[in-house]
Amino acid sequence: MIDRLMDEIIGRMRRIAVVGMSRDPAKAAGGTPLQLRGLGYEIVPVNPSTEEISGITAYPCLAAVPGRIDVVNVFRPPMDAADVAREAVEVGAGAIWLQLGIVSDDARATAESAGVAYVEDACLWVEAARRARA
């Protein structure tokens, strides 16, 4: 069932807001979004500590991001995930995806109660690349 959900999310995503994107491409939170960009997805960094990452305008929060967000990709500690999920629901994001190693029962409950697709503890780039090769 989770593979089918991942297929559905990846099949419809074009624009990914990356909460916690790092300026350091050597970190997973910096390199992974750039790899997604290399697959053709539009990346929107969300990081209150900077105005630009890798030449891309960064926004301080999801509410500041103009336009539609297909997927909110979360690179924040599990204790922050529920707040990010609430904000993602508020802005009408199509899906919430917590990166590998990030699990949050509260974030899951927020997404499920709002009817928003939700994945946790999985790398969005790995899954998107695997499907691109298939």
PDB file of N, CA and C in Angstrom, residues 19 62-63 68-69 71-74 81-97 110-111 114 116-117:
ATOM      1  N   VAL A  19      11.257  21.900   3.402  1.00  0.00           N
ATOM      2  CA  VAL A  19      11.357  22.552   4.706  1.00  0.00           C
ATOM      3  C   VAL A  19      12.615  22.058   5.403  1.00  0.00           C
ATOM      4  N   LEU A  62       6.246  28.018   4.986  1.00  0.00           N
ATOM      5  CA  LEU A  62       5.388  27.562   3.884  1.00  0.00           C
ATOM      6  C   LEU A  62       4.359  28.607   3.488  1.00  0.00           C
ATOM      7  N   ALA A  63       3.856  29.352   4.454  1.00  0.00           N
ATOM      8  CA  ALA A  63       2.844  30.365   4.151  1.00  0.00           C
ATOM      9  C   ALA A  63       3.381  31.466   3.241  1.00  0.00           C
ATOM     10  N   ARG A  68       1.123  27.039  -5.856  1.00  0.00           N
ATOM     11  CA  ARG A  68       0.760  25.696  -5.383  1.00  0.00           C
ATOM     12  C   ARG A  68       1.993  24.915  -4.938  1.00  0.00           C
ATOM     13  N   ILE A  69       1.814  24.119  -3.898  1.00  0.00           N
ATOM     14  CA  ILE A  69       2.851  23.204  -3.425  1.00  0.00           C
ATOM     15  C   ILE A  69       2.309  21.789  -3.581  1.00  0.00           C
ATOM     16  N   VAL A  71       4.172  18.885  -2.983  1.00  0.00           N
ATOM     17  CA  VAL A  71       4.689  18.067  -1.881  1.00  0.00           C
ATOM     18  C   VAL A  71       5.509  18.944  -0.953  1.00  0.00           C
ATOM     19  N   VAL A  72       5.301  18.757   0.347  1.00  0.00           N
ATOM     20  CA  VAL A  72       6.167  19.366   1.354  1.00  0.00           C
ATOM     21  C   VAL A  72       7.118  18.268   1.799  1.00  0.00           C
ATOM     22  N   ASN A  73       8.391  18.440   1.493  1.00  0.00           N
ATOM     23  CA  ASN A  73       9.443  17.478   1.840  1.00  0.00           C
ATOM     24  C   ASN A  73      10.125  17.999   3.101  1.00  0.00           C
ATOM     25  N   VAL A  74      10.097  17.218   4.173  1.00  0.00           N
ATOM     26  CA  VAL A  74      10.517  17.693   5.489  1.00  0.00           C
ATOM     27  C   VAL A  74      11.888  17.157   5.890  1.00  0.00           C
ATOM     28  N   ALA A  81       8.039  18.073  13.187  1.00  0.00           N
ATOM     29  CA  ALA A  81       7.247  17.571  12.060  1.00  0.00           C
ATOM     30  C   ALA A  81       5.760  17.889  12.179  1.00  0.00           C
ATOM     31  N   ALA A  82       5.200  17.839  13.380  1.00  0.00           N
ATOM     32  CA  ALA A  82       3.770  18.108  13.534  1.00  0.00           C
ATOM     33  C   ALA A  82       3.442  19.552  13.165  1.00  0.00           C
ATOM     34  N   ASP A  83       4.292  20.492  13.577  1.00  0.00           N
ATOM     35  CA  ASP A  83       4.074  21.896  13.221  1.00  0.00           C
ATOM     36  C   ASP A  83       4.170  22.086  11.710  1.00  0.00           C
ATOM     37  N   VAL A  84       5.131  21.442  11.082  1.00  0.00           N
ATOM     38  CA  VAL A  84       5.276  21.539   9.628  1.00  0.00           C
ATOM     39  C   VAL A  84       4.039  20.939   8.950  1.00  0.00           C
ATOM     40  N   ALA A  85       3.567  19.816   9.454  1.00  0.00           N
ATOM     41  CA  ALA A  85       2.377  19.189   8.869  1.00  0.00           C
ATOM     42  C   ALA A  85       1.165  20.111   8.982  1.00  0.00           C
ATOM     43  N   ARG A  86       0.990  20.755  10.129  1.00  0.00           N
ATOM     44  CA  ARG A  86      -0.138  21.687  10.288  1.00  0.00           C
ATOM     45  C   ARG A  86      -0.035  22.835   9.283  1.00  0.00           C
ATOM     46  N   GLU A  87       1.170  23.366   9.124  1.00  0.00           N
ATOM     47  CA  GLU A  87       1.356  24.462   8.173  1.00  0.00           C
ATOM     48  C   GLU A  87       1.114  23.981   6.740  1.00  0.00           C
ATOM     49  N   ALA A  88       1.557  22.768   6.425  1.00  0.00           N
ATOM     50  CA  ALA A  88       1.343  22.206   5.088  1.00  0.00           C
ATOM     51  C   ALA A  88      -0.144  22.068   4.790  1.00  0.00           C
ATOM     52  N   VAL A  89      -0.907  21.613   5.768  1.00  0.00           N
ATOM     53  CA  VAL A  89      -2.349  21.491   5.603  1.00  0.00           C
ATOM     54  C   VAL A  89      -2.961  22.880   5.395  1.00  0.00           C
ATOM     55  N   GLU A  90      -2.531  23.856   6.188  1.00  0.00           N
ATOM     56  CA  GLU A  90      -3.068  25.220   6.089  1.00  0.00           C
ATOM     57  C   GLU A  90      -2.850  25.842   4.717  1.00  0.00           C
ATOM     58  N   VAL A  91      -1.706  25.540   4.077  1.00  0.00           N
ATOM     59  CA  VAL A  91      -1.434  26.134   2.761  1.00  0.00           C
ATOM     60  C   VAL A  91      -1.980  25.287   1.615  1.00  0.00           C
ATOM     61  N   GLY A  92      -2.602  24.167   1.933  1.00  0.00           N
ATOM     62  CA  GLY A  92      -3.209  23.341   0.895  1.00  0.00           C
ATOM     63  C   GLY A  92      -2.247  22.465   0.119  1.00  0.00           C
ATOM     64  N   ALA A  93      -1.137  22.071   0.744  1.00  0.00           N
ATOM     65  CA  ALA A  93      -0.172  21.198   0.068  1.00  0.00           C
ATOM     66  C   ALA A  93      -0.828  19.872  -0.308  1.00  0.00           C
ATOM     67  N   GLY A  94      -0.386  19.317  -1.413  1.00  0.00           N
ATOM     68  CA  GLY A  94      -0.950  18.061  -1.895  1.00  0.00           C
ATOM     69  C   GLY A  94      -0.500  16.841  -1.124  1.00  0.00           C
ATOM     70  N   ALA A  95       0.696  16.897  -0.536  1.00  0.00           N
ATOM     71  CA  ALA A  95       1.229  15.754   0.208  1.00  0.00           C
ATOM     72  C   ALA A  95       2.309  16.233   1.166  1.00  0.00           C
ATOM     73  N   ILE A  96       2.543  15.411   2.188  1.00  0.00           N
ATOM     74  CA  ILE A  96       3.603  15.671   3.169  1.00  0.00           C
ATOM     75  C   ILE A  96       4.503  14.448   3.172  1.00  0.00           C
ATOM     76  N   TRP A  97       5.814  14.686   3.046  1.00  0.00           N
ATOM     77  CA  TRP A  97       6.777  13.585   2.960  1.00  0.00           C
ATOM     78  C   TRP A  97       7.913  13.868   3.935  1.00  0.00           C
ATOM     79  N   THR A 110      -2.231  14.616  11.846  1.00  0.00           N
ATOM     80  CA  THR A 110      -2.633  15.889  11.234  1.00  0.00           C
ATOM     81  C   THR A 110      -2.937  15.698   9.753  1.00  0.00           C
ATOM     82  N   ALA A 111      -2.049  15.007   9.050  1.00  0.00           N
ATOM     83  CA  ALA A 111      -2.253  14.768   7.618  1.00  0.00           C
ATOM     84  C   ALA A 111      -3.494  13.913   7.375  1.00  0.00           C
ATOM     85  N   ALA A 114      -6.807  15.636   7.802  1.00  0.00           N
ATOM     86  CA  ALA A 114      -7.072  16.611   6.737  1.00  0.00           C
ATOM     87  C   ALA A 114      -7.202  15.954   5.362  1.00  0.00           C
ATOM     88  N   VAL A 116      -4.743  14.547   3.676  1.00  0.00           N
ATOM     89  CA  VAL A 116      -3.539  14.848   2.888  1.00  0.00           C
ATOM     90  C   VAL A 116      -2.647  13.604   2.853  1.00  0.00           C
ATOM     91  N   ALA A 117      -2.179  13.244   1.672  1.00  0.00           N
ATOM     92  CA  ALA A 117      -1.285  12.092   1.512  1.00  0.00           C
ATOM     93  C   ALA A 117      -0.045  12.299   2.372  1.00  0.00           C
TER      94      ALA A 117
END
